[in-house]
mmCIF file of C-alpha atoms in Angstrom:
data_model
loop_
_atom_site.group_PDB
_atom_site.id
_atom_site.type_symbol
_atom_site.label_atom_id
_atom_site.label_comp_id
_atom_site.label_asym_id
_atom_site.label_seq_id
_atom_site.Cartn_x
_atom_site.Cartn_y
_atom_site.Cartn_z
ATOM 1 C CA MET A 1 -9.654 -29.226 16.960
ATOM 2 C CA THR A 2 -6.892 -30.308 15.141
ATOM 3 C CA LEU A 3 -4.667 -28.020 13.071
ATOM 4 C CA LEU A 4 -5.797 -30.865 9.855
ATOM 5 C CA SER A 5 -9.982 -30.668 10.692
ATOM 6 C CA GLN A 6 -9.686 -26.696 10.726
ATOM 7 C CA ARG A 7 -7.989 -26.669 7.722
ATOM 8 C CA LYS A 8 -10.186 -29.166 6.004
ATOM 9 C CA GLN A 9 -13.587 -27.896 6.784
ATOM 10 C CA GLN A 10 -13.298 -25.172 4.112
ATOM 11 C CA ARG A 11 -11.407 -24.634 0.685
ATOM 12 C CA VAL A 12 -10.852 -20.582 0.853
ATOM 13 C CA HIS A 13 -8.952 -19.053 -2.008
ATOM 14 C CA GLY A 14 -8.703 -15.249 -3.176
ATOM 15 C CA GLY A 15 -9.663 -14.248 -6.496
ATOM 16 C CA PRO A 16 -12.985 -13.800 -7.888
ATOM 17 C CA ASP A 17 -16.178 -15.236 -5.678
ATOM 18 C CA ALA A 18 -19.506 -16.554 -5.930
ATOM 19 C CA PHE A 19 -20.328 -12.549 -6.216
ATOM 20 C CA GLY A 20 -17.697 -12.318 -8.937
ATOM 21 C CA ALA A 21 -14.720 -9.946 -9.684
ATOM 22 C CA VAL A 22 -13.710 -7.236 -7.879
ATOM 23 C CA PRO A 23 -12.660 -3.964 -8.495
ATOM 24 C CA PHE A 24 -9.932 -3.886 -6.097
ATOM 25 C CA ASP A 25 -8.931 -7.292 -5.305
ATOM 26 C CA PHE A 26 -5.688 -7.657 -3.018
ATOM 27 C CA SER A 27 -6.710 -11.171 -1.792
ATOM 28 C CA THR A 28 -4.300 -13.115 -4.605
ATOM 29 C CA ASN A 29 -0.797 -12.444 -5.015
ATOM 30 C CA SER A 30 -0.268 -12.177 -8.466
ATOM 31 C CA ASN A 31 1.922 -9.547 -9.928
ATOM 32 C CA ALA A 32 0.295 -6.561 -9.978
ATOM 33 C CA CYS A 33 2.035 -5.119 -12.461
ATOM 34 C CA GLY A 34 0.696 -7.474 -14.939
ATOM 35 C CA PRO A 35 -0.178 -9.318 -17.329
ATOM 36 C CA CYS A 36 3.102 -9.936 -19.086
ATOM 37 C CA PRO A 37 2.881 -8.294 -22.293
ATOM 38 C CA ALA A 38 4.726 -11.099 -24.223
ATOM 39 C CA ALA A 39 3.058 -14.138 -22.017
ATOM 40 C CA LEU A 40 -0.520 -12.459 -22.803
ATOM 41 C CA ALA A 41 0.180 -12.242 -26.442
ATOM 42 C CA ALA A 42 1.141 -16.089 -26.548
ATOM 43 C CA VAL A 43 -1.638 -17.422 -24.490
ATOM 44 C CA GLN A 44 -3.585 -15.364 -27.032
ATOM 45 C CA GLN A 45 -2.184 -16.611 -30.011
ATOM 46 C CA ALA A 46 -2.282 -20.080 -28.678
ATOM 47 C CA ASP A 47 -4.379 -22.853 -30.998
ATOM 48 C CA ALA A 48 -7.062 -24.153 -29.045
ATOM 49 C CA SER A 49 -8.155 -26.293 -31.948
ATOM 50 C CA GLN A 50 -5.670 -28.870 -31.691
ATOM 51 C CA TYR A 51 -4.696 -31.141 -28.583
ATOM 52 C CA PRO A 52 -0.887 -30.027 -27.253
ATOM 53 C CA ASP A 53 1.662 -32.796 -27.890
ATOM 54 C CA ALA A 54 0.692 -35.509 -25.498
ATOM 55 C CA SER A 55 4.255 -35.568 -24.410
ATOM 56 C CA TYR A 56 4.518 -31.979 -24.219
ATOM 57 C CA THR A 57 8.032 -32.540 -25.864
ATOM 58 C CA LEU A 58 9.503 -29.009 -26.877
ATOM 59 C CA LEU A 59 7.914 -27.667 -23.591
ATOM 60 C CA ARG A 60 9.556 -30.328 -21.037
ATOM 61 C CA ALA A 61 13.004 -29.806 -22.995
ATOM 62 C CA GLN A 62 12.595 -25.761 -23.020
ATOM 63 C CA LEU A 63 11.964 -26.002 -19.321
ATOM 64 C CA ALA A 64 14.699 -28.471 -18.843
ATOM 65 C CA ALA A 65 17.083 -25.972 -20.252
ATOM 66 C CA PHE A 66 15.550 -22.836 -18.716
ATOM 67 C CA HIS A 67 16.399 -24.862 -14.869
ATOM 68 C CA GLY A 68 19.816 -26.845 -16.382
ATOM 69 C CA VAL A 69 18.535 -29.778 -15.671
ATOM 70 C CA ASP A 70 18.062 -33.346 -17.215
ATOM 71 C CA VAL A 71 14.629 -33.067 -18.950
ATOM 72 C CA ALA A 72 13.539 -36.705 -17.322
ATOM 73 C CA ARG A 73 13.181 -34.559 -14.438
ATOM 74 C CA VAL A 74 10.622 -32.174 -15.409
ATOM 75 C CA VAL A 75 7.234 -33.373 -14.210
ATOM 76 C CA LEU A 76 4.360 -31.182 -16.049
ATOM 77 C CA ALA A 77 1.223 -30.254 -14.106
ATOM 78 C CA ALA A 78 -2.248 -28.945 -14.393
ATOM 79 C CA SER A 79 -1.966 -26.345 -11.439
ATOM 80 C CA ALA A 80 0.074 -26.225 -8.460
ATOM 81 C CA SER A 81 -2.905 -27.484 -6.746
ATOM 82 C CA GLU A 82 -3.186 -30.014 -9.071
ATOM 83 C CA PHE A 83 0.680 -31.388 -8.307
ATOM 84 C CA ILE A 84 -0.125 -31.383 -4.473
ATOM 85 C CA PHE A 85 -3.085 -33.974 -4.758
ATOM 86 C CA ARG A 86 -1.108 -35.862 -6.878
ATOM 87 C CA ILE A 87 2.397 -36.231 -5.310
ATOM 88 C CA THR A 88 0.598 -36.380 -1.828
ATOM 89 C CA GLY A 89 -1.302 -39.364 -3.411
ATOM 90 C CA MET A 90 2.000 -40.508 -4.482
ATOM 91 C CA VAL A 91 2.963 -40.458 -0.793
ATOM 92 C CA ALA A 92 0.514 -42.555 0.154
ATOM 93 C CA ALA A 93 0.221 -44.972 -2.519
ATOM 94 C CA ARG A 94 3.346 -46.415 -1.416
ATOM 95 C CA GLY A 95 2.623 -46.706 1.996
ATOM 96 C CA GLY A 96 3.080 -42.939 3.322
ATOM 97 C CA ARG A 97 0.939 -42.312 6.265
ATOM 98 C CA SER A 98 2.121 -38.613 7.413
ATOM 99 C CA VAL A 99 2.497 -35.437 5.998
ATOM 100 C CA GLY A 100 4.803 -32.503 7.595
ATOM 101 C CA LEU A 101 3.163 -28.790 7.409
ATOM 102 C CA PRO A 102 4.371 -25.415 8.313
ATOM 103 C CA PRO A 103 3.161 -23.536 10.746
ATOM 104 C CA TYR A 104 0.963 -21.153 8.579
ATOM 105 C CA SER A 105 0.358 -22.895 4.624
ATOM 106 C CA TYR A 106 -1.885 -22.675 1.583
ATOM 107 C CA GLY A 107 -4.846 -25.323 2.419
ATOM 108 C CA ASP A 108 -4.493 -27.607 -0.473
ATOM 109 C CA TYR A 109 -1.276 -29.083 1.473
ATOM 110 C CA ALA A 110 -3.817 -30.433 4.234
ATOM 111 C CA HIS A 111 -6.622 -30.760 1.686
ATOM 112 C CA ALA A 112 -4.598 -33.502 0.130
ATOM 113 C CA ALA A 113 -3.476 -35.156 2.736
ATOM 114 C CA ALA A 114 -6.918 -35.489 4.401
ATOM 115 C CA ALA A 115 -8.136 -37.199 1.248
ATOM 116 C CA HIS A 116 -5.573 -39.633 1.546
ATOM 117 C CA GLY A 117 -5.777 -40.413 4.828
ATOM 118 C CA LEU A 118 -2.314 -38.865 5.972
ATOM 119 C CA LYS A 119 -2.051 -37.724 9.429
ATOM 120 C CA VAL A 120 0.130 -34.618 10.394
ATOM 121 C CA VAL A 121 3.138 -35.089 12.315
ATOM 122 C CA ASP A 122 6.124 -33.247 12.903
ATOM 123 C CA THR A 123 8.448 -32.625 9.653
ATOM 124 C CA ASP A 124 11.224 -35.047 11.523
ATOM 125 C CA VAL A 125 9.248 -37.918 11.283
ATOM 126 C CA ALA A 126 6.802 -37.117 8.355
ATOM 127 C CA ASP A 127 6.371 -39.176 5.296
ATOM 128 C CA LEU A 128 5.698 -35.904 3.179
ATOM 129 C CA CYS A 129 6.851 -32.500 4.229
ATOM 130 C CA TRP A 130 6.057 -29.476 2.805
ATOM 131 C CA ALA A 131 7.990 -26.177 2.627
ATOM 132 C CA CYS A 132 7.170 -22.671 0.471
ATOM 133 C CA GLU A 133 9.721 -19.726 0.242
ATOM 134 C CA PRO A 134 8.641 -17.009 0.353
ATOM 135 C CA SER A 135 6.252 -18.743 2.138
ATOM 136 C CA SER A 136 2.211 -18.020 2.747
ATOM 137 C CA PRO A 137 0.432 -16.151 3.931
ATOM 138 C CA VAL A 138 3.559 -14.236 5.773
ATOM 139 C CA GLY A 139 6.097 -14.064 2.884
ATOM 140 C CA GLN A 140 8.939 -15.180 5.064
ATOM 141 C CA ALA A 141 11.786 -17.904 5.086
ATOM 142 C CA HIS A 142 10.854 -21.347 5.818
ATOM 143 C CA ALA A 143 11.944 -21.903 9.402
ATOM 144 C CA ASP A 144 12.541 -25.247 10.068
ATOM 145 C CA TRP A 145 13.881 -27.885 7.136
ATOM 146 C CA ARG A 146 14.067 -30.779 9.457
ATOM 147 C CA SER A 147 13.392 -33.841 7.988
ATOM 148 C CA ALA A 148 13.093 -38.043 7.846
ATOM 149 C CA SER A 149 15.942 -39.482 5.718
ATOM 150 C CA HIS A 150 13.024 -41.257 3.829
ATOM 151 C CA ALA A 151 10.789 -38.316 3.446
ATOM 152 C CA VAL A 152 9.400 -36.827 -0.227
ATOM 153 C CA ARG A 153 9.960 -33.307 0.478
ATOM 154 C CA VAL A 154 8.792 -30.297 -1.502
ATOM 155 C CA LEU A 155 9.274 -26.937 -2.200
ATOM 156 C CA ASP A 156 6.749 -24.612 -3.491
ATOM 157 C CA ARG A 157 8.269 -21.955 -5.266
ATOM 158 C CA ALA A 158 5.196 -20.221 -6.376
ATOM 159 C CA TYR A 159 6.375 -16.823 -4.906
ATOM 160 C CA GLU A 160 9.958 -17.112 -5.530
ATOM 161 C CA PRO A 161 9.828 -14.901 -9.203
ATOM 162 C CA LEU A 162 7.752 -12.562 -6.872
ATOM 163 C CA ARG A 163 10.795 -11.964 -3.679
ATOM 164 C CA LEU A 164 11.748 -8.672 -2.809
ATOM 165 C CA GLU A 165 13.917 -9.097 -0.598
ATOM 166 C CA GLY A 166 16.622 -11.582 0.110
ATOM 167 C CA ALA A 167 17.687 -15.258 -1.496
ATOM 168 C CA PHE A 168 16.743 -18.487 -0.832
ATOM 169 C CA ALA A 169 18.968 -19.715 2.025
ATOM 170 C CA GLN A 170 18.779 -23.744 0.494
ATOM 171 C CA ALA A 171 20.482 -23.369 -2.514
ATOM 172 C CA ASP A 172 22.761 -26.231 -1.757
ATOM 173 C CA ASP A 173 20.046 -28.354 -1.381
ATOM 174 C CA LEU A 174 17.627 -27.952 -3.771
ATOM 175 C CA ASP A 175 18.455 -31.201 -6.083
ATOM 176 C CA GLN A 176 17.214 -32.998 -2.885
ATOM 177 C CA LEU A 177 13.939 -31.447 -3.162
ATOM 178 C CA TRP A 178 10.665 -31.739 -5.628
ATOM 179 C CA GLN A 179 10.823 -27.895 -6.549
ATOM 180 C CA LEU A 180 6.908 -26.835 -7.396
ATOM 181 C CA TYR A 181 6.812 -24.139 -10.105
ATOM 182 C CA SER A 182 3.207 -21.941 -10.795
ATOM 183 C CA PRO A 183 4.403 -18.709 -13.076
ATOM 184 C CA ASN A 184 1.275 -17.551 -13.654
ATOM 185 C CA LYS A 185 1.338 -15.645 -10.420
ATOM 186 C CA GLY A 186 4.600 -13.997 -11.162
ATOM 187 C CA LEU A 187 3.474 -13.238 -14.871
ATOM 188 C CA GLY A 188 -0.272 -11.504 -13.666
ATOM 189 C CA LEU A 189 -1.973 -14.513 -15.389
ATOM 190 C CA THR A 190 -3.534 -16.359 -12.669
ATOM 191 C CA GLY A 191 -6.724 -17.523 -14.517
ATOM 192 C CA VAL A 192 -4.245 -19.607 -16.906
ATOM 193 C CA ARG A 193 -3.696 -23.259 -15.260
ATOM 194 C CA ALA A 194 -0.577 -24.315 -16.165
ATOM 195 C CA ALA A 195 2.395 -25.948 -13.628
ATOM 196 C CA TYR A 196 5.392 -28.017 -13.175
ATOM 197 C CA ALA A 197 7.820 -29.577 -11.174
ATOM 198 C CA ILE A 198 11.689 -30.244 -10.968
ATOM 199 C CA ALA A 199 12.124 -33.547 -9.170
ATOM 200 C CA PRO A 200 15.612 -34.490 -7.180
ATOM 201 C CA VAL A 201 18.176 -36.279 -8.834
ATOM 202 C CA ASP A 202 17.970 -39.720 -8.669
ATOM 203 C CA ALA A 203 14.615 -39.977 -8.113
ATOM 204 C CA GLU A 204 13.394 -41.829 -11.268
ATOM 205 C CA ALA A 205 11.255 -44.278 -9.105
ATOM 206 C CA ASP A 206 9.027 -41.305 -8.073
ATOM 207 C CA ILE A 207 9.469 -39.392 -11.255
ATOM 208 C CA ASP A 208 7.892 -42.168 -13.137
ATOM 209 C CA ALA A 209 5.190 -43.029 -10.718
ATOM 210 C CA MET A 210 4.269 -39.018 -10.754
ATOM 211 C CA ASN A 211 4.060 -39.929 -14.812
ATOM 212 C CA GLN A 212 1.560 -42.701 -14.407
ATOM 213 C CA LEU A 213 -0.654 -41.034 -12.105
ATOM 214 C CA CYS A 214 -0.721 -38.180 -14.344
ATOM 215 C CA PRO A 215 -3.971 -37.690 -16.602
ATOM 216 C CA SER A 216 -3.478 -37.634 -20.467
ATOM 217 C CA TRP A 217 -2.812 -33.799 -21.635
ATOM 218 C CA PRO A 218 -2.804 -32.054 -18.003
ATOM 219 C CA ILE A 219 -2.050 -28.700 -19.727
ATOM 220 C CA GLY A 220 -4.287 -27.290 -22.487
ATOM 221 C CA ALA A 221 -2.913 -25.100 -25.648
ATOM 222 C CA HIS A 222 -3.257 -22.129 -23.215
ATOM 223 C CA GLY A 223 -1.074 -23.419 -20.268
ATOM 224 C CA VAL A 224 1.607 -24.634 -23.257
ATOM 225 C CA ALA A 225 1.957 -21.319 -24.109
ATOM 226 C CA LEU A 226 2.345 -19.617 -20.902
ATOM 227 C CA LEU A 227 5.257 -22.027 -19.703
ATOM 228 C CA GLU A 228 6.810 -21.508 -23.024
ATOM 229 C CA ALA A 229 6.629 -17.884 -23.096
ATOM 230 C CA TRP A 230 8.152 -18.436 -19.323
ATOM 231 C CA THR A 231 11.138 -19.607 -20.500
ATOM 232 C CA GLN A 232 11.875 -16.655 -22.831
ATOM 233 C CA PRO A 233 14.324 -14.084 -22.001
ATOM 234 C CA ASP A 234 11.984 -11.110 -22.544
ATOM 235 C CA THR A 235 9.499 -11.923 -20.371
ATOM 236 C CA GLN A 236 12.054 -13.161 -17.681
ATOM 237 C CA ALA A 237 13.210 -9.200 -18.496
ATOM 238 C CA TRP A 238 9.610 -7.537 -18.094
ATOM 239 C CA LEU A 239 8.989 -9.830 -14.452
ATOM 240 C CA ALA A 240 12.871 -8.537 -13.377
ATOM 241 C CA GLY A 241 11.826 -4.951 -14.529
ATOM 242 C CA THR A 242 8.324 -5.039 -12.292
ATOM 243 C CA LEU A 243 10.041 -5.624 -8.954
ATOM 244 C CA ALA A 244 10.905 -2.080 -8.475
ATOM 245 C CA THR A 245 7.860 -1.250 -8.972
ATOM 246 C CA LEU A 246 6.365 -3.305 -6.223
ATOM 247 C CA ARG A 247 8.820 -2.714 -3.880
ATOM 248 C CA GLN A 248 7.979 1.043 -3.978
ATOM 249 C CA TRP A 249 4.200 0.270 -3.864
ATOM 250 C CA LYS A 250 5.211 -1.935 -1.170
ATOM 251 C CA ILE A 251 6.375 0.641 0.876
ATOM 252 C CA GLN A 252 3.609 2.930 0.361
ATOM 253 C CA GLN A 253 1.198 0.159 0.974
ATOM 254 C CA THR A 254 2.746 -1.039 4.230
ATOM 255 C CA ALA A 255 2.823 2.808 5.399
ATOM 256 C CA LEU A 256 -0.596 3.015 4.415
ATOM 257 C CA CYS A 257 -1.485 -0.416 6.660
ATOM 258 C CA GLU A 258 0.037 0.948 9.762
ATOM 259 C CA ALA A 259 -1.637 4.884 9.219
ATOM 260 C CA MET A 260 -4.902 2.919 9.477
ATOM 261 C CA GLY A 261 -3.634 1.234 12.534
ATOM 262 C CA TRP A 262 -2.685 -2.533 11.198
ATOM 263 C CA THR A 263 0.093 -4.551 12.882
ATOM 264 C CA VAL A 264 2.298 -5.112 9.456
ATOM 265 C CA LEU A 265 4.314 -8.667 9.786
ATOM 266 C CA PRO A 266 7.483 -8.521 7.898
ATOM 267 C CA SER A 267 7.177 -9.489 4.641
ATOM 268 C CA LEU A 268 9.971 -10.837 1.640
ATOM 269 C CA ALA A 269 7.671 -10.643 -1.006
ATOM 270 C CA ASN A 270 5.182 -8.999 -2.762
ATOM 271 C CA PHE A 271 2.177 -9.961 -0.079
ATOM 272 C CA PHE A 272 1.992 -9.587 3.439
ATOM 273 C CA VAL A 273 0.079 -10.014 6.538
ATOM 274 C CA CYS A 274 -1.721 -7.717 8.912
ATOM 275 C CA ARG A 275 -3.397 -8.145 12.636
ATOM 276 C CA ALA A 276 -6.282 -6.194 12.820
ATOM 277 C CA ASP A 277 -9.930 -6.009 13.518
ATOM 278 C CA ILE A 278 -10.912 -5.739 9.982
ATOM 279 C CA ASP A 279 -15.346 -6.365 8.871
ATOM 280 C CA VAL A 280 -13.622 -8.263 5.178
ATOM 281 C CA VAL A 281 -17.370 -8.457 4.417
ATOM 282 C CA ALA A 282 -18.086 -5.157 4.450
ATOM 283 C CA LEU A 283 -14.832 -3.905 2.580
ATOM 284 C CA ARG A 284 -16.128 -6.597 -0.212
ATOM 285 C CA GLN A 285 -19.414 -4.693 -0.059
ATOM 286 C CA ARG A 286 -17.403 -1.797 -1.252
ATOM 287 C CA GLY A 287 -15.465 -3.616 -3.971
ATOM 288 C CA ILE A 288 -12.258 -4.334 -1.474
ATOM 289 C CA LYS A 289 -11.103 -8.166 -1.416
ATOM 290 C CA LEU A 290 -8.612 -9.445 1.756
ATOM 291 C CA ARG A 291 -7.651 -12.805 2.335
ATOM 292 C CA ASP A 292 -8.807 -13.813 4.944
ATOM 293 C CA CYS A 293 -5.510 -16.053 6.761
ATOM 294 C CA THR A 294 -8.386 -18.410 8.608
ATOM 295 C CA SER A 295 -7.818 -21.182 6.334
ATOM 296 C CA PHE A 296 -3.936 -20.696 6.804
ATOM 297 C CA GLY A 297 -4.026 -21.729 10.384
ATOM 298 C CA LEU A 298 -3.953 -17.317 11.091
ATOM 299 C CA PRO A 299 -7.140 -16.436 12.812
ATOM 300 C CA GLY A 300 -7.304 -12.877 13.409
ATOM 301 C CA HIS A 301 -5.397 -11.622 10.174
ATOM 302 C CA VAL A 302 -5.520 -10.611 6.376
ATOM 303 C CA ARG A 303 -3.003 -11.477 3.801
ATOM 304 C CA ILE A 304 -2.713 -8.062 1.503
ATOM 305 C CA SER A 305 -1.464 -8.311 -1.768
ATOM 306 C CA VAL A 306 0.685 -5.254 -2.943
ATOM 307 C CA GLN A 307 -1.588 -3.163 -5.314
ATOM 308 C CA PRO A 308 -1.013 0.344 -7.322
ATOM 309 C CA PRO A 309 -1.625 3.836 -5.319
ATOM 310 C CA ALA A 310 -4.915 3.811 -7.180
ATOM 311 C CA ALA A 311 -5.834 0.911 -5.380
ATOM 312 C CA GLN A 312 -4.541 1.372 -2.066
ATOM 313 C CA GLU A 313 -6.408 4.246 -1.917
ATOM 314 C CA ALA A 314 -9.635 2.765 -2.633
ATOM 315 C CA LEU A 315 -8.774 0.548 0.136
ATOM 316 C CA HIS A 316 -7.806 4.005 1.899
ATOM 317 C CA ASN A 317 -11.275 5.382 1.606
ATOM 318 C CA ALA A 318 -13.303 2.175 1.980
ATOM 319 C CA TRP A 319 -11.363 1.414 5.728
ATOM 320 C CA LEU A 320 -12.694 4.851 6.562
ATOM 321 C CA HIS A 321 -16.065 4.867 5.509
ATOM 322 C CA ILE A 322 -16.655 1.763 7.251
ATOM 323 C CA GLN A 323 -15.153 3.295 10.366
ATOM 324 C CA GLY A 324 -17.328 5.512 9.657
ATOM 325 C CA MET A 325 -15.137 8.518 9.496
ATOM 326 C CA THR A 326 -16.251 9.724 5.943
#
């Protein structure tokens, strides 16, 4: 079975499932210190009785100023996943036939490729190349930046706001990449769907194509409020202040997992992967949800987001119970 066929069998995501939410959710990488008070207030106060400005003039200007780029380079998206499918469609529509994926990566990259008939090939010959840093599920630096000269390259920066160690190593090349942002994770508001990308310089044709492929009003009033709040100094100050807390919780949680006999893989972000014989269904039945990594291309592992001490204690107690130790 090929890598692509393995990943396209079923879409698996963290968070609530058919049985609802769980009391202690380690399966999503949302900021466990959230929700951000300023962003939450903005979302709650959003006027949902009217359409947003169809051109998103103010929002696009705010995002452009936040990143110090020309406003034409700001491309809005209903979500990161929507952008993934749209840019894959753009590449396919102009004749692209292949995609390069990281060894372990978010399943929607492969799902979008399959939907548009793109084959998975080595990144140095692909028409569309994906990178994510810190990567998901392992939370590490992207290892291989080789790509064909004609390739559309996308850097998924979903977890950059939640980086707990190091810095992005390819900063001198950013203007040549599409940079995809989904701030709802960093703000602890993943239920609000809104994202955006910063296009490469001198990519007017691709920007125009992406905008032409976009439906009207991709982002509703609540998503607009979230992204506007994202650009504000008080929101960014809150986010920066949460990182020290997340670092401390991560130290405690890593030690706990190792004490339970799990092998913890190194990570730069607010999540990490463990290799262990873990019955995720049994844990789910006891109010604990972990993220199985099979859909990422990493069977036999789980991804675990950093959570507060109370959640860590609940995980420990549930683990002891299903091991027959309590």
